[in-house]
Amino acid sequence: MNMPPSPSGAEHIDGSSVRLGALVPLTRPGWVEAGRHLLAGLDLAVREVNDAGGIDGRPLELVVRDTAADPERAAAAVDELAGLGVAAVVGEYHSVVARGAAARADALGVPFLCSSAVLDALTEEPTEWVARLAPAQSHGWRIYADFLLGAGRRRIAVATQASVYWASGTRALRDHLAPRGGTVVELDTNALTPEALCDALVDHGAMALLLLVGHPEPAVPIVRAVRGDRRLAEILIGAPAGQPEFAEWAALLGEDGSGIPFLRYLPERLGPLGERVGKELRERLGEAPSFVAFEGWDTVTVLAAVLRSHGTDRAAIAESWPRVAVEGTRGPIRFSRTPGISVWQWAWTPVQVVDRDPAEPDRFRILHVC
């Protein structure tokens, strides 16, 4: 699989380094901007580990493979990375892709620390080989549902596409909203044009439209259509999966992209470590770092601590998940077994609901914190 070298330098094949395989979406149809932020965080942490002496004097090396949002490509990359002798695999943003990687890592006995994917069922059966930093989808989306209820939005429409991820998100919303007087109607974007979707929103009397769809297509045309429809002036557009987090969203939609609440996995205020790392990430990215960049940094920092304490043996790494105690950029990181989650889970990273300020679209407003 051809892949540009990681920003941390050429791959060393002489056995002197401790290698981590990194799965990142760097080309379309992957969410390239998310991949760029994730890789920036991973790479910065690798540089800091090496500046501090590496792993028992051996440099830590990131061996990057582009998943391009393709589960089969990710699984093949895990095979390749295992053959290259990586101590563990890290990364991935897309949930369905991470699920493919997790299944292969479990089958091969390769530790996988998932940075950003949130799908509850990351593996079909409980596994000792996989741990995750991002919160499970059901946890974050319940918080988002509580935000909707608090805002008085009980009749919810979801614009959706066929995907395990979107289906599980819809189910999480419905399960949480229904007992609290909320309703969820699904609108299939493969069957409806943006204009027809607007008609359906009016027909259903929807108070909120949630974008459970890909970005930029069809999310951007849907937002433009809804914003341009006077009948829907009072409807709340929401994007729990986080599409408005990245600069491309604002560049494509301008003012139309503001005031659309989404989930972000950051504390209300970063501590000294988070502030320092955030400053470094901003310099590296040339823009404000997203929570995905912080997830990348935390991922490598956790694994570096594990490698220093337990060595590079894959089984020893996997056995160490319940003993992890690392200060991350967003708080102390520990893994535990969480009901309904098949992997070792950080329960939980801080969760916010935020939007882009209509008065200043480059600024984020915190609307709800958990």
Coordinates of C-alpha atoms in Angstrom, one line a residue:
M1 CA 0.0 0.0 0.0
N2 CA 1.6 3.3 -1.1
M3 CA 1.5 6.0 1.5
P4 CA 3.4 9.3 1.9
P5 CA 5.9 9.2 4.8
S6 CA 4.7 10.4 8.2
P7 CA 5.7 14.0 9.1
S8 CA 8.0 12.6 11.9
G9 CA 10.4 11.4 9.3
A10 CA 11.3 8.4 7.1
E11 CA 10.4 4.9 8.3
H12 CA 13.3 3.1 10.0
I13 CA 13.5 -0.6 9.0
D14 CA 16.7 -1.4 11.0
G15 CA 14.9 -2.5 14.1
S16 CA 16.3 0.3 16.2
S17 CA 13.0 2.0 16.8
V18 CA 9.8 1.1 18.6
R19 CA 7.1 1.3 15.9
L20 CA 3.5 2.3 16.3
G21 CA 1.2 1.8 13.3
A22 CA -1.1 4.8 12.7
L23 CA -4.4 4.5 10.8
V24 CA -5.6 7.9 9.6
P25 CA -8.0 9.1 6.8
L26 CA -5.8 11.2 4.6
T27 CA -7.6 11.0 1.2
R28 CA -11.2 11.2 0.1
P29 CA -13.8 9.9 0.7
G30 CA -12.2 10.0 4.2
W31 CA -12.7 13.1 6.3
V32 CA -9.3 14.5 5.3
E33 CA -9.4 17.5 7.7
A34 CA -10.1 15.2 10.7
G35 CA -7.3 13.0 9.5
R36 CA -4.9 15.9 9.3
H37 CA -5.7 17.0 12.9
L38 CA -5.5 13.4 14.2
L39 CA -2.1 12.9 12.6
A40 CA -0.8 16.3 13.9
G41 CA -1.6 15.2 17.5
L42 CA -0.1 11.8 17.0
D43 CA 3.1 13.2 15.4
L44 CA 3.5 15.9 18.0
A45 CA 3.4 13.4 20.8
V46 CA 5.9 11.1 19.1
R47 CA 8.3 14.1 18.8
E48 CA 7.9 14.9 22.5
V49 CA 8.5 11.3 23.5
N50 CA 11.7 11.2 21.4
D51 CA 12.9 14.5 22.8
A52 CA 12.5 13.0 26.2
G53 CA 14.7 10.0 25.4
G54 CA 12.2 7.8 23.6
I55 CA 11.3 4.3 25.0
D56 CA 14.3 3.2 27.1
G57 CA 16.6 5.0 24.7
R58 CA 14.9 3.7 21.5
P59 CA 13.1 6.2 19.3
L60 CA 9.4 5.9 18.9
E61 CA 8.4 5.8 15.3
L62 CA 5.0 6.4 13.7
V63 CA 4.3 4.2 10.6
V64 CA 1.3 5.9 9.0
R65 CA -1.2 4.3 6.7
D66 CA -4.1 6.1 5.0
T67 CA -7.4 4.4 5.4
A68 CA -9.4 6.7 3.1
A69 CA -12.5 5.8 5.1
D70 CA -12.4 2.2 3.8
P71 CA -12.8 -0.6 6.4
E72 CA -11.2 -3.2 4.1
R73 CA -8.2 -1.0 3.5
A74 CA -7.9 -0.4 7.2
A75 CA -8.0 -4.2 7.9
A76 CA -5.3 -4.8 5.2
A77 CA -3.2 -2.0 6.8
V78 CA -3.4 -3.8 10.2
D79 CA -2.1 -7.0 8.5
E80 CA 0.8 -5.0 6.9
L81 CA 1.7 -3.2 10.1
A82 CA 1.6 -6.4 12.1
G83 CA 4.1 -7.8 9.6
L84 CA 6.3 -4.8 10.0
G85 CA 6.6 -5.6 13.7
V86 CA 4.7 -2.6 15.2
A87 CA 4.2 -2.8 19.0
A88 CA 0.6 -1.5 18.6
V89 CA -1.8 0.2 16.3
V90 CA -3.3 3.6 17.0
G91 CA -5.7 6.2 15.5
E92 CA -8.6 6.1 13.1
Y93 CA -11.5 8.6 13.0
H94 CA -14.3 6.9 11.1
S95 CA -16.2 4.5 13.3
V96 CA -17.0 1.9 10.6
V97 CA -13.4 1.9 9.6
A98 CA -12.2 1.5 13.2
R99 CA -14.5 -1.4 13.6
G100 CA -12.8 -3.2 10.7
A101 CA -9.4 -2.4 12.1
A102 CA -10.4 -3.5 15.6
A103 CA -11.7 -6.9 14.3
R104 CA -8.4 -7.5 12.5
A105 CA -6.3 -6.4 15.5
D106 CA -8.2 -8.7 17.7
A107 CA -7.8 -11.6 15.3
L108 CA -4.0 -11.0 15.0
G109 CA -3.3 -10.3 18.6
V110 CA -2.1 -6.7 18.0
P111 CA -3.0 -4.0 20.6
F112 CA -5.1 -1.2 19.1
L113 CA -5.7 2.1 20.9
C114 CA -8.5 3.8 19.0
S115 CA -8.3 7.5 19.2
S116 CA -11.5 9.0 17.8
A117 CA -14.1 6.4 16.6
V118 CA -17.2 6.2 18.8
L119 CA -19.3 3.3 17.6
D120 CA -20.4 1.4 20.7
A121 CA -19.9 -2.1 19.1
L122 CA -16.3 -1.5 18.0
T123 CA -15.9 -5.3 18.1
E124 CA -18.6 -8.0 17.9
E125 CA -17.4 -9.8 21.0
P126 CA -15.5 -8.5 24.1
T127 CA -11.8 -8.2 23.5
E128 CA -8.7 -7.6 25.5
W129 CA -6.7 -6.2 22.6
V130 CA -8.6 -3.0 22.0
A131 CA -8.9 0.2 24.1
R132 CA -10.5 3.5 23.2
L133 CA -10.2 7.1 24.2
A134 CA -13.2 8.6 22.5
P135 CA -16.6 8.2 24.3
A136 CA -19.0 5.7 23.1
Q137 CA -21.6 7.0 20.7
S138 CA -24.5 6.2 23.0
H139 CA -23.0 8.2 25.8
G140 CA -22.3 11.3 23.8
W141 CA -25.5 11.2 21.8
R142 CA -27.6 10.9 25.0
I143 CA -26.0 14.1 26.2
Y144 CA -26.9 15.7 22.9
A145 CA -30.5 14.4 23.3
D146 CA -30.6 16.0 26.8
F147 CA -29.5 19.3 25.2
L148 CA -32.3 19.1 22.7
L149 CA -34.9 18.4 25.4
G150 CA -33.5 21.3 27.4
A151 CA -33.9 23.6 24.4
G152 CA -37.6 22.5 24.1
R153 CA -37.0 20.5 20.9
R154 CA -39.0 17.4 21.1
R155 CA -40.1 16.7 17.5
I156 CA -36.8 15.6 15.9
A157 CA -36.1 14.8 12.3
V158 CA -32.9 13.1 11.3
A159 CA -31.5 13.4 7.7
T160 CA -29.7 10.1 7.4
Q161 CA -27.8 7.8 5.1
A162 CA -27.4 4.0 5.1
S163 CA -24.6 3.3 7.6
V164 CA -24.1 1.3 10.8
Y165 CA -22.9 4.5 12.4
W166 CA -25.9 6.6 11.5
A167 CA -28.3 3.8 12.3
S168 CA -26.8 3.3 15.8
G169 CA -26.9 7.1 16.4
T170 CA -30.6 7.3 15.4
R171 CA -31.3 4.4 17.8
A172 CA -29.5 6.1 20.6
L173 CA -31.4 9.3 20.1
R174 CA -34.8 7.5 19.8
D175 CA -34.1 5.3 22.9
H176 CA -33.3 8.4 25.0
L177 CA -35.9 10.8 23.7
A178 CA -39.0 8.5 23.5
P179 CA -39.4 8.0 27.3
R180 CA -39.1 11.7 27.7
G181 CA -41.8 12.7 25.3
G182 CA -39.6 13.1 22.2
T183 CA -40.1 11.7 18.7
V184 CA -37.7 10.9 16.0
V185 CA -38.6 10.7 12.3
E186 CA -36.0 9.5 9.7
L187 CA -35.6 11.2 6.3
D188 CA -33.6 9.2 3.8
T189 CA -31.3 11.6 1.9
N190 CA -30.8 9.0 -0.8
A191 CA -34.5 9.2 -1.6
L192 CA -35.1 13.0 -1.0
T193 CA -33.6 16.0 -2.6
P194 CA -32.7 18.8 -0.2
E195 CA -35.8 20.7 -1.4
A196 CA -38.0 17.6 -0.8
L197 CA -36.5 17.2 2.6
C198 CA -37.5 20.7 3.4
D199 CA -41.1 19.8 2.5
A200 CA -41.0 16.8 4.7
L201 CA -39.7 18.8 7.6
V202 CA -42.7 21.2 7.2
D203 CA -45.1 18.2 6.9
H204 CA -43.8 16.6 10.1
G205 CA -43.7 19.8 12.1
A206 CA -40.1 19.1 13.0
M207 CA -38.5 21.4 15.6
A208 CA -35.0 20.2 14.9
L209 CA -33.2 18.6 12.0
L210 CA -30.1 16.5 12.8
L211 CA -27.5 15.9 10.0
L212 CA -26.7 12.2 10.2
V213 CA -25.0 12.4 6.9
G214 CA -21.5 12.8 5.3
H215 CA -19.6 16.0 4.8
P216 CA -19.4 17.9 2.6
E217 CA -22.0 15.9 0.6
P218 CA -24.9 15.9 1.3
A219 CA -24.6 17.9 4.5
V220 CA -23.7 21.3 2.9
P221 CA -26.5 21.3 0.3
I222 CA -29.1 20.3 3.0
V223 CA -28.0 23.2 5.2
R224 CA -28.2 25.7 2.4
A225 CA -31.7 24.4 1.4
V226 CA -33.0 24.6 5.0
R227 CA -31.5 28.0 5.7
G228 CA -33.0 29.3 2.5
D229 CA -36.5 28.1 3.2
R230 CA -38.6 30.7 5.1
R231 CA -41.0 28.0 6.3
L232 CA -38.1 26.6 8.4
A233 CA -36.8 29.8 9.9
E234 CA -37.4 28.5 13.5
I235 CA -36.0 25.0 13.0
L236 CA -32.8 24.1 14.8
I237 CA -30.2 22.4 12.6
G238 CA -27.9 20.1 14.6
A239 CA -24.9 17.9 13.8
P240 CA -24.1 15.6 16.7
A241 CA -21.3 13.8 14.8
G242 CA -19.3 17.1 14.7
Q243 CA -19.2 18.2 11.0
P244 CA -19.0 21.9 12.0
E245 CA -15.9 21.4 14.1
F246 CA -13.5 21.9 11.2
A247 CA -12.5 25.0 9.2
E248 CA -13.8 23.5 5.9
W249 CA -17.3 23.7 7.2
A250 CA -17.1 27.4 7.8
A251 CA -15.3 28.0 4.5
L252 CA -18.1 26.2 2.6
L253 CA -21.1 27.5 4.4
G254 CA -20.1 30.9 5.9
E255 CA -22.8 32.3 8.1
D256 CA -25.2 29.5 7.1
G257 CA -22.8 27.1 9.0
S258 CA -23.1 28.8 12.3
G259 CA -25.6 28.1 15.1
I260 CA -25.5 24.4 14.4
P261 CA -24.8 22.5 17.6
F262 CA -22.4 19.6 17.6
L263 CA -20.6 17.3 20.1
R264 CA -17.0 18.1 21.0
Y265 CA -14.8 16.1 23.5
L266 CA -13.1 18.9 25.4
P267 CA -13.4 20.2 28.9
E268 CA -14.8 23.7 29.5
R269 CA -11.3 24.9 30.3
L270 CA -8.1 23.2 29.4
G271 CA -5.5 22.7 32.2
P272 CA -1.8 23.7 31.9
L273 CA -1.0 20.5 29.9
G274 CA -3.9 21.0 27.5
E275 CA -3.0 24.7 27.1
R276 CA 0.6 23.9 26.2
V277 CA -0.2 21.1 23.8
G278 CA -3.0 23.2 22.3
K279 CA -0.5 26.0 21.6
E280 CA 2.0 23.5 19.9
L281 CA -0.8 22.0 17.8
R282 CA -2.0 25.4 16.7
E283 CA 1.5 26.3 15.5
R284 CA 1.7 22.9 13.7
L285 CA -1.7 23.1 12.0
G286 CA -1.8 26.8 11.3
E287 CA -5.3 27.0 12.9
A288 CA -7.1 26.2 16.2
P289 CA -6.7 22.5 17.0
S290 CA -9.9 20.4 17.0
F291 CA -10.6 17.9 19.8
V292 CA -9.4 15.2 17.3
A293 CA -5.9 16.6 17.5
F294 CA -5.9 16.4 21.3
E295 CA -7.2 12.8 20.9
G296 CA -4.1 12.0 18.8
W297 CA -1.7 13.5 21.3
D298 CA -3.3 11.6 24.2
T299 CA -3.2 8.4 22.3
V300 CA 0.6 8.3 21.8
T301 CA 1.2 9.7 25.3
V302 CA -0.8 6.8 26.8
L303 CA 1.0 4.2 24.7
A304 CA 4.4 5.7 25.5
A305 CA 3.7 5.3 29.2
V306 CA 2.6 1.7 28.7
L307 CA 5.7 0.9 26.6
R308 CA 8.0 2.4 29.2
S309 CA 6.3 0.4 32.0
H310 CA 5.5 -2.9 30.4
G311 CA 7.8 -3.2 27.4
T312 CA 7.0 -3.7 23.7
D313 CA 5.6 -7.3 23.9
R314 CA 2.1 -7.1 22.4
A315 CA 0.4 -9.3 25.0
A316 CA 2.0 -7.3 27.8
I317 CA 0.6 -4.1 26.3
A318 CA -2.9 -5.5 26.0
E319 CA -2.7 -6.8 29.6
S320 CA -1.8 -3.3 30.8
W321 CA -5.0 -1.5 29.7
P322 CA -6.7 -1.7 33.2
R323 CA -3.5 -0.4 34.8
V324 CA -3.2 2.7 32.7
A325 CA -3.1 6.0 34.7
V326 CA -1.9 8.8 32.5
E327 CA -2.5 12.6 32.6
G328 CA -3.9 13.6 29.3
T329 CA -4.7 16.9 27.8
R330 CA -8.3 16.6 28.8
G331 CA -8.0 15.0 32.2
P332 CA -6.7 11.8 33.9
I333 CA -7.0 8.8 31.5
R334 CA -7.9 5.3 32.9
F335 CA -9.6 2.4 31.1
S336 CA -12.3 0.2 32.5
R337 CA -14.9 -2.3 31.4
T338 CA -18.1 -0.3 30.7
P339 CA -21.5 -2.1 30.4
G340 CA -22.5 -2.6 26.7
I341 CA -19.0 -1.7 25.4
S342 CA -16.8 -4.5 24.1
V343 CA -13.4 -2.8 24.5
W344 CA -11.4 -1.2 27.3
Q345 CA -12.9 2.3 27.5
W346 CA -12.0 5.7 29.0
A347 CA -15.2 6.5 30.7
W348 CA -15.5 9.3 30.1
T349 CA -13.7 12.1 28.4
P350 CA -15.4 15.5 28.9
V351 CA -18.3 16.2 26.5
Q352 CA -19.6 19.5 25.3
V353 CA -22.3 20.6 23.0
V354 CA -21.1 23.7 21.1
D355 CA -21.8 25.7 18.0
R356 CA -20.2 28.3 15.8
D357 CA -21.2 31.8 17.0
P358 CA -23.5 33.4 14.4
A359 CA -21.9 36.8 15.3
E360 CA -18.4 35.4 14.8
P361 CA -18.3 32.1 13.0
D362 CA -14.7 31.3 13.8
R363 CA -15.6 31.4 17.6
F364 CA -17.2 28.4 19.3
R365 CA -20.0 28.9 21.9
I366 CA -20.4 26.2 24.7
L367 CA -24.1 25.5 25.0
H368 CA -24.1 22.4 27.2
V369 CA -21.5 20.6 29.3
C370 CA -21.4 17.2 30.8

